[in-house]
Short mmCIF file of C-alpha atoms in Angstrom, two decimals:
data_model
loop_
_atom_site.label_atom_id
_atom_site.label_comp_id
_atom_site.label_asym_id
_atom_site.label_seq_id
_atom_site.Cartn_x
_atom_site.Cartn_y
_atom_site.Cartn_z
CA MET A 83 -19.76 59.30 113.52
CA LYS A 84 -18.09 56.24 111.96
CA ILE A 85 -16.11 56.69 108.75
CA ALA A 86 -14.40 54.13 106.52
CA VAL A 87 -11.98 55.29 103.81
CA GLY A 88 -11.56 53.12 100.70
CA GLY A 89 -10.11 53.40 97.18
CA LYS A 90 -7.33 52.24 94.91
CA GLY A 91 -3.77 51.85 96.11
CA GLY A 92 -1.82 55.07 96.13
CA ALA A 93 -4.99 57.13 95.78
CA GLY A 94 -4.46 58.77 99.16
CA LYS A 95 -6.69 56.75 101.53
CA THR A 96 -4.27 56.85 104.44
CA THR A 97 -3.55 60.55 104.07
CA VAL A 98 -7.25 61.41 103.99
CA ALA A 99 -8.07 59.13 106.92
CA GLY A 100 -5.21 60.49 109.04
CA THR A 101 -5.96 64.11 108.25
CA VAL A 102 -9.73 63.73 108.87
CA ALA A 103 -8.99 62.03 112.18
CA ARG A 104 -6.65 64.82 113.26
CA ALA A 105 -9.17 67.52 112.24
CA LEU A 106 -11.98 65.83 114.13
CA ALA A 107 -9.80 65.37 117.20
CA ARG A 108 -8.82 69.06 117.14
CA SER A 109 -12.50 70.05 117.02
CA GLY A 110 -12.85 68.33 120.38
CA ARG A 111 -14.26 64.93 119.47
CA PRO A 112 -12.83 61.76 120.98
CA VAL A 113 -11.35 59.84 118.02
CA VAL A 114 -10.39 56.21 117.58
CA ALA A 115 -8.35 55.59 114.39
CA LEU A 116 -8.53 52.03 113.15
CA ASP A 117 -5.88 50.76 110.74
CA ALA A 118 -7.42 47.74 109.04
CA ASP A 119 -4.81 47.45 106.30
CA SER A 120 -2.58 44.36 106.50
CA ASN A 121 0.20 46.76 105.51
CA PRO A 122 -0.56 49.37 108.21
CA MET A 123 0.65 52.92 107.58
CA LEU A 124 -1.98 55.06 109.25
CA GLY A 125 0.43 55.99 112.04
CA ILE A 126 2.56 57.92 109.54
CA SER A 127 -0.39 60.04 108.35
CA LEU A 128 -1.51 60.63 111.91
CA GLY A 129 1.91 62.05 112.70
CA LEU A 130 3.46 59.24 114.79
CA GLY A 131 6.50 59.08 112.51
CA PRO A 132 7.60 56.24 110.30
CA GLU A 133 9.89 54.50 112.75
CA GLN A 134 7.29 54.31 115.47
CA THR A 135 4.60 53.31 112.97
CA ASP A 136 6.78 50.42 111.83
CA LEU A 137 7.18 49.25 115.42
CA LEU A 138 3.48 49.28 116.34
CA VAL A 139 2.29 45.88 117.43
CA ALA A 140 -0.91 44.77 115.83
CA ALA A 141 -3.67 43.28 117.92
CA ARG A 142 -3.54 39.93 116.15
CA GLN A 143 0.21 39.57 116.50
CA ALA A 144 0.06 40.51 120.21
CA LEU A 145 -2.60 37.84 120.79
CA ASP A 146 -0.72 35.22 118.73
CA ALA A 147 2.42 35.94 120.75
CA GLY A 148 0.47 35.67 123.99
CA GLU A 149 1.67 39.13 125.01
CA LEU A 150 -1.82 40.48 125.57
CA GLU A 151 -5.14 39.03 126.63
CA HIS A 152 -8.27 38.84 124.47
CA GLN A 153 -10.65 41.72 125.15
CA PRO A 154 -14.40 41.10 125.06
CA THR A 155 -15.39 44.77 124.92
CA MET A 156 -14.72 47.55 122.42
CA GLU A 157 -13.36 49.74 125.25
CA GLY A 158 -11.00 46.96 126.23
CA ILE A 159 -9.75 46.52 122.69
CA VAL A 160 -9.03 50.22 122.25
CA GLU A 161 -7.42 50.44 125.68
CA THR A 162 -5.29 47.29 125.45
CA PHE A 163 -4.27 47.33 121.78
CA GLY A 164 -4.28 51.10 121.16
CA THR A 165 -1.45 53.61 120.97
CA ASP A 166 -1.66 57.32 121.74
CA ALA A 167 -1.33 59.52 118.63
CA PRO A 168 -1.27 63.35 118.38
CA ASP A 169 -4.31 65.44 119.34
CA GLY A 170 -5.49 62.72 121.73
CA ILE A 171 -6.31 60.17 119.05
CA ARG A 172 -6.20 56.49 120.00
CA LEU A 173 -4.77 54.36 117.15
CA VAL A 174 -5.51 50.64 116.95
CA VAL A 175 -3.72 48.48 114.36
CA CYS A 176 -5.75 45.36 113.58
CA SER A 177 -3.34 43.03 111.89
CA ARG A 178 -0.10 43.15 109.95
CA ILE A 179 1.54 40.66 107.71
CA ASP A 180 5.29 40.53 107.88
CA THR A 181 6.14 36.88 107.80
CA VAL A 182 5.46 33.98 105.45
CA GLU A 183 2.10 32.58 106.48
CA PRO A 184 1.15 29.03 105.60
CA GLY A 185 -2.21 27.97 104.15
CA CYS A 186 -5.14 30.27 103.56
CA PRO A 187 -5.07 31.85 100.11
CA MET B 243 15.72 33.78 71.88
CA THR B 244 13.70 30.75 70.94
CA ARG B 245 11.45 30.28 67.95
CA LYS B 246 7.95 31.52 68.28
CA LEU B 247 5.22 28.94 68.12
CA ALA B 248 1.51 29.49 67.90
CA PHE B 249 0.14 28.40 71.24
CA ASP B 250 -2.61 26.25 69.83
CA LYS B 251 -0.22 24.27 67.67
CA PHE B 252 2.03 23.52 70.55
CA PRO B 253 1.58 19.97 71.84
CA LEU B 254 0.04 19.55 75.26
CA LYS B 255 3.03 17.58 76.47
CA SER B 256 6.49 18.55 75.38
CA THR B 257 7.82 16.13 72.80
CA ALA B 258 11.20 17.85 72.55
CA PRO B 259 14.09 15.36 72.70
CA LEU B 260 16.04 15.30 75.89
CA SER B 261 19.20 16.38 74.15
CA VAL B 262 17.73 19.84 73.59
CA GLU B 263 19.35 22.28 75.94
CA TYR B 264 16.56 24.19 77.59
CA ARG B 265 17.00 27.86 78.14
CA ARG B 266 15.86 28.96 81.54
CA ALA B 267 13.01 31.40 81.15
CA VAL B 268 12.45 34.57 83.11
CA ARG B 269 10.11 34.26 86.12
CA ILE B 270 9.14 37.54 87.68
CA ALA B 271 6.58 38.82 90.20
CA VAL B 272 6.08 42.58 90.46
CA VAL B 273 5.28 43.79 93.99
CA GLY B 274 5.13 47.00 96.00
CA LYS B 275 2.84 49.55 97.60
CA GLY B 276 -0.42 50.60 96.01
CA GLY B 277 -0.03 53.07 93.19
CA ALA B 278 3.72 52.50 92.93
CA GLY B 279 3.42 51.48 89.26
CA LYS B 280 3.44 47.65 89.49
CA SER B 281 0.99 47.02 86.64
CA VAL B 282 2.65 49.43 84.23
CA VAL B 283 6.02 47.75 84.88
CA ALA B 284 4.58 44.21 84.61
CA GLY B 285 2.51 44.96 81.50
CA THR B 286 5.31 46.72 79.68
CA MET B 287 7.84 43.98 80.48
CA ALA B 288 5.46 41.24 79.37
CA ARG B 289 4.84 42.94 76.02
CA PHE B 290 8.56 43.55 75.53
CA PHE B 291 9.45 39.91 76.15
CA ALA B 292 6.71 38.78 73.75
CA ARG B 293 7.99 41.12 71.04
CA GLY B 294 11.39 39.49 71.42
CA GLY B 295 9.86 36.13 70.49
CA GLU B 296 9.32 34.72 73.98
CA ARG B 297 6.13 32.90 74.88
CA VAL B 298 4.78 34.97 77.72
CA LEU B 299 2.23 34.21 80.40
CA ALA B 300 1.05 37.30 82.29
CA LEU B 301 -0.59 36.59 85.64
CA ASP B 302 -2.91 38.99 87.46
CA SER B 303 -4.06 38.05 90.94
CA ASP B 304 -5.46 41.44 91.86
CA LEU B 305 -9.22 41.63 92.51
CA MET B 306 -9.02 45.25 91.29
CA PRO B 307 -8.47 46.16 87.65
CA GLY B 308 -4.89 46.68 86.58
CA LEU B 309 -2.71 44.47 84.46
CA ALA B 310 -5.17 44.02 81.54
CA LEU B 311 -5.22 47.77 80.99
CA SER B 312 -1.43 48.02 81.16
CA LEU B 313 -1.11 45.11 78.68
CA GLY B 314 -3.71 46.56 76.34
CA ALA B 315 -5.87 43.41 76.60
CA ASP B 316 -9.65 43.23 76.34
CA VAL B 317 -11.17 41.30 79.19
CA PRO B 318 -14.55 39.54 79.20
CA ASP B 319 -17.08 40.53 81.83
CA GLU B 320 -17.42 37.02 83.18
CA PRO B 321 -14.09 35.77 84.56
CA PRO B 322 -13.24 32.76 82.40
CA LEU B 323 -11.40 30.97 85.20
CA ASN B 324 -14.73 30.62 87.08
CA ALA B 325 -15.33 27.58 84.93
CA ALA B 326 -12.07 25.88 85.92
CA ALA B 327 -12.72 25.10 89.59
CA GLU B 328 -15.43 23.40 91.62
CA ARG B 329 -16.19 22.74 95.24
CA PRO B 330 -17.89 19.45 95.93
CA GLU B 331 -20.14 19.31 99.04
CA GLY B 332 -18.08 19.41 102.18
CA GLN B 333 -14.77 19.35 100.34
CA ARG B 334 -12.08 21.82 99.37
CA TRP B 335 -11.91 23.71 96.11
CA ARG B 336 -10.28 21.75 93.29
CA LEU B 337 -9.64 22.08 89.60
CA LYS B 338 -12.25 20.34 87.52
CA LYS B 339 -11.41 16.93 86.04
CA GLY B 340 -9.19 17.29 83.00
CA VAL B 341 -8.13 20.83 83.90
CA GLY B 342 -4.46 21.24 84.67
CA ALA B 343 -2.18 24.20 84.27
CA VAL B 344 -1.89 23.71 80.51
CA ARG B 345 -5.62 23.41 79.86
CA ALA B 346 -6.36 26.25 82.19
CA VAL B 347 -4.07 28.61 80.30
CA GLN B 348 -5.24 27.30 76.93
CA ARG B 349 -8.93 27.67 77.69
CA TYR B 350 -9.20 30.42 80.25
CA SER B 351 -6.47 32.91 79.46
CA VAL B 352 -7.20 35.83 77.17
CA ARG B 353 -4.97 37.02 74.37
CA ALA B 354 -3.19 40.29 74.76
CA PRO B 355 -1.28 42.12 72.03
CA ASP B 356 2.07 40.67 70.82
CA GLY B 357 0.82 37.17 71.67
CA VAL B 358 0.93 37.56 75.47
CA ARG B 359 -1.42 35.22 77.30
CA LEU B 360 -3.16 36.79 80.27
CA LEU B 361 -4.55 34.63 83.05
CA GLN B 362 -6.37 36.52 85.75
CA VAL B 363 -8.75 36.25 88.69
CA GLY B 364 -12.17 37.83 88.41
CA LYS B 365 -12.55 41.46 89.40
CA LEU B 366 -14.68 42.63 92.32
CA GLY B 367 -18.06 43.97 91.26
CA PRO B 368 -21.03 45.33 93.20
CA GLU B 369 -21.86 41.83 94.51
CA GLY B 370 -18.43 41.37 96.05
CA LEU B 371 -16.49 38.13 96.21
CA PRO B 372 -19.14 35.39 95.67
CA PRO B 373 -19.44 35.71 91.86
CA ILE B 374 -15.65 35.45 91.38
CA VAL B 375 -14.55 33.15 94.19
CA ALA B 376 -14.23 30.14 91.84
CA SER B 377 -11.81 32.10 89.63
CA VAL B 378 -9.70 33.09 92.61
CA GLN B 379 -9.48 29.49 93.83
CA ALA B 380 -8.73 28.20 90.32
CA PHE B 381 -6.01 30.81 89.84
CA TYR B 382 -4.28 29.84 93.07
CA LEU B 383 -4.36 26.15 92.18
CA VAL B 384 -3.12 26.75 88.63
CA ILE B 385 -0.14 28.97 89.60
CA HIS B 386 1.01 26.34 92.10
CA ARG B 387 1.17 23.79 89.29
CA LEU B 388 3.02 26.07 86.91
CA PRO B 389 6.54 25.61 88.32
CA ARG B 390 6.37 21.84 87.84
CA THR B 391 4.53 21.80 84.51
CA GLU B 392 7.00 20.79 81.81
CA PHE B 393 5.01 22.56 79.09
CA PHE B 394 5.79 25.98 80.55
CA ARG B 395 9.47 25.32 81.12
CA GLU B 396 10.51 27.82 78.45
CA TRP B 397 7.73 30.28 79.03
CA THR B 398 8.44 33.69 80.41
CA ILE B 399 6.12 34.41 83.35
CA VAL B 400 5.36 37.89 84.56
CA GLY B 401 3.05 38.22 87.58
CA ASP B 402 1.43 41.39 88.86
CA LEU B 403 0.49 41.15 92.54
CA PRO B 404 -1.91 43.39 94.46
CA ALA B 405 -0.62 46.15 96.68
CA GLY B 406 1.26 45.34 99.90
CA PRO B 407 2.88 42.24 101.40
CA ARG B 408 -0.23 40.08 101.77
CA GLN B 409 -0.05 37.89 98.64
CA THR B 410 3.72 37.54 98.83
CA ALA B 411 3.26 36.19 102.37
CA PHE B 412 0.48 33.79 101.30
CA ASP B 413 2.55 32.35 98.42
CA TRP B 414 0.73 33.84 95.48
CA ALA B 415 3.85 33.87 93.31
CA PRO B 416 5.31 30.35 93.64
CA TYR B 417 6.69 30.61 90.09
CA ALA B 418 8.81 33.71 90.75
CA ARG B 419 12.58 33.70 90.97
CA THR B 420 12.88 37.45 91.01
CA PHE B 421 10.52 39.73 92.92
CA VAL B 422 10.66 43.15 91.28
CA LEU B 423 9.92 45.50 94.16
CA ILE B 424 8.70 48.93 93.01
CA VAL B 425 9.50 51.74 95.45
CA GLU B 426 8.82 55.46 95.40
CA ALA B 427 10.75 58.02 97.42
CA SER B 428 8.28 58.04 100.30
CA TRP B 429 8.23 56.51 103.72
CA LYS B 430 5.04 54.52 103.17
CA SER B 431 6.43 53.07 99.99
CA ALA B 432 9.82 52.28 101.58
CA LEU B 433 8.37 50.63 104.70
CA THR B 434 6.16 48.49 102.47
CA ALA B 435 9.22 47.54 100.42
CA ARG B 436 11.15 46.53 103.56
CA ARG B 437 8.27 44.34 104.75
CA ILE B 438 7.89 42.66 101.36
CA ALA B 439 11.66 42.14 100.99
CA ARG B 440 11.77 40.37 104.37
CA ILE B 441 9.03 38.00 103.26
CA VAL B 442 10.64 37.30 99.86
CA ARG B 443 13.99 36.51 101.45
CA ALA B 444 12.37 33.81 103.59
CA ARG B 445 11.64 31.97 100.33
CA PRO B 446 14.46 29.70 99.21
CA GLY B 447 15.81 30.63 95.78
CA ALA B 448 13.99 33.96 95.42
CA THR B 449 15.76 37.27 94.99
CA VAL B 450 14.60 40.87 95.28
CA ALA B 451 15.29 43.55 92.67
CA PHE B 452 14.48 47.01 94.06
CA VAL B 453 13.29 49.43 91.44
CA ALA B 454 12.89 53.14 92.12
CA ASN B 455 9.88 54.56 90.29
CA LYS B 456 8.57 58.09 89.59
CA VAL B 457 12.13 59.35 89.92
CA ARG B 458 12.51 63.09 89.31
CA THR B 459 16.10 63.68 90.30
CA ALA B 460 19.14 61.66 91.28
CA ALA B 461 18.34 62.64 94.83
CA ASP B 462 15.11 60.64 94.61
CA VAL B 463 17.10 57.47 93.93
CA GLU B 464 19.41 58.23 96.87
CA ARG B 465 16.34 58.87 99.02
CA VAL B 466 14.85 55.50 98.08
CA GLU B 467 18.13 53.73 98.86
CA GLN B 468 18.37 55.55 102.17
CA LEU B 469 14.77 54.78 103.21
CA VAL B 470 14.86 51.17 102.15
CA GLY B 471 18.48 50.56 103.19
CA GLU B 472 19.32 48.75 99.95
CA ARG B 473 20.76 49.55 96.55
CA VAL B 474 18.28 49.89 93.69
CA ARG B 475 18.68 47.74 90.59
CA ALA B 476 17.08 50.25 88.24
CA SER B 477 15.20 53.53 88.28
CA ILE B 478 12.26 54.61 86.19
CA PRO B 479 11.74 58.34 85.63
CA ASP B 480 8.60 60.22 86.64
CA ASP B 481 6.98 60.49 83.24
CA GLU B 482 3.86 62.35 82.10
CA ALA B 483 3.50 59.66 79.41
CA VAL B 484 2.64 57.11 82.09
CA ARG B 485 -0.21 59.26 83.37
CA ALA B 486 -1.35 60.04 79.82
CA ALA B 487 -1.47 56.32 78.96
CA ASP B 488 -3.48 55.67 82.12
CA ARG B 489 -5.95 58.43 81.29
CA ALA B 490 -6.33 57.04 77.79
CA GLY B 491 -6.79 53.49 79.17
CA ALA B 492 -3.92 52.32 76.96
CA ALA B 493 -0.80 50.28 77.44
CA LEU B 494 2.29 52.44 77.90
CA ILE B 495 4.13 50.45 75.26
CA ASP B 496 1.42 51.33 72.72
CA HIS B 497 0.71 54.86 73.84
CA ALA B 498 4.28 56.11 74.26
CA PRO B 499 6.79 53.40 73.35
CA ASP B 500 9.68 55.87 73.19
CA SER B 501 8.86 57.62 76.45
CA PRO B 502 11.62 57.72 79.08
CA ALA B 503 9.60 55.47 81.42
CA ALA B 504 8.93 52.82 78.73
CA ARG B 505 12.61 52.81 77.77
CA ALA B 506 13.64 52.41 81.40
CA ILE B 507 11.25 49.48 81.88
CA VAL B 508 12.57 47.80 78.75
CA ARG B 509 16.13 48.23 80.02
CA LEU B 510 15.09 46.63 83.27
CA ALA B 511 13.49 43.71 81.44
CA ARG B 512 16.71 43.14 79.46
CA ASP B 513 18.78 43.33 82.63
CA LEU B 514 16.54 40.89 84.48
CA SER B 515 16.47 38.36 81.67
CA GLY B 516 20.27 38.48 81.49
CA ALA B 517 20.61 38.12 85.24
CA GLU B 518 18.19 35.21 85.52
CA LEU B 519 20.01 33.37 82.74
CA LEU B 520 23.33 33.97 84.41
CA TYR B 521 22.32 31.75 87.33
CA SER B 522 20.82 28.98 85.26
#
């Protein structure tokens, strides 16, 4: 099962996504939670806590910084860039914007 | 306050003599997490400034609906700015010949109540980005010309940015001197505010004004200050009138001009205009 959650800002996307992920994980399914927001907050709704969520390193930043290697497979991406969250969920943060970026509108 | 001039009668190039002492106009971008109340704050401030006799340009770079509703403006289905930009084969997007910031505002902005001019990107429809991409490109090009266009020197500019830090990072508010950062008493809102504030402070000459919104008790303001780690400049009460105006699809300043939230936003607008003038 692959689910994407969308909607207007402040509507509750992250809370729904995090809660659904936790519920599915508790029912025994292996769950990968993907935070595709450039302002990633899914960690908070999954129960990682705000401080840890704010420290999560996004895949793109890790690659840019040369800290981690590119991963050609989905398993590799989840393994290398993921973080363990409660109920056995693996959380992967795609990208986050926290500096002034030149170019591209 | 300056005299009010009908936009269309205003000359394309300023003919004012050099001896005239220009008053520095307010330049604001409203930013914050999704649902924090950015559009309501931006729309209400823009209308308030216009009522005070300012010439006001409201800028909406969100691909989702927002500012037009909060301003009480009617918006055409086809984004007018689509006509302002072109992309010649193998080249980058550019404004069409003869279209600069002044023409773009004159031709492609829509009129909102109290004489506010609203310039906005197209809004996402079922076909996604392709039908509106020209308007997005034109908007970006126009706003980058605004700060150095003499004609707008005395115009008040109020921008409403989409949720999160992305557009602040990509320089979608080059006109802004003050970034009004709307924060609620929640962790997600506060972390977003911290990220945006970091980005704003990397811009020379730009300042951040933190504004606590949906405040129910004094403890909410303290909570915001604690979570963000900064003092707030103003606080806006949690107000049923804001939700009622939203349900009615009306501007807060029309629907409930005397509501506590509307009054607080007007106070903030006064405060910001005074503060920006102070440093001129």
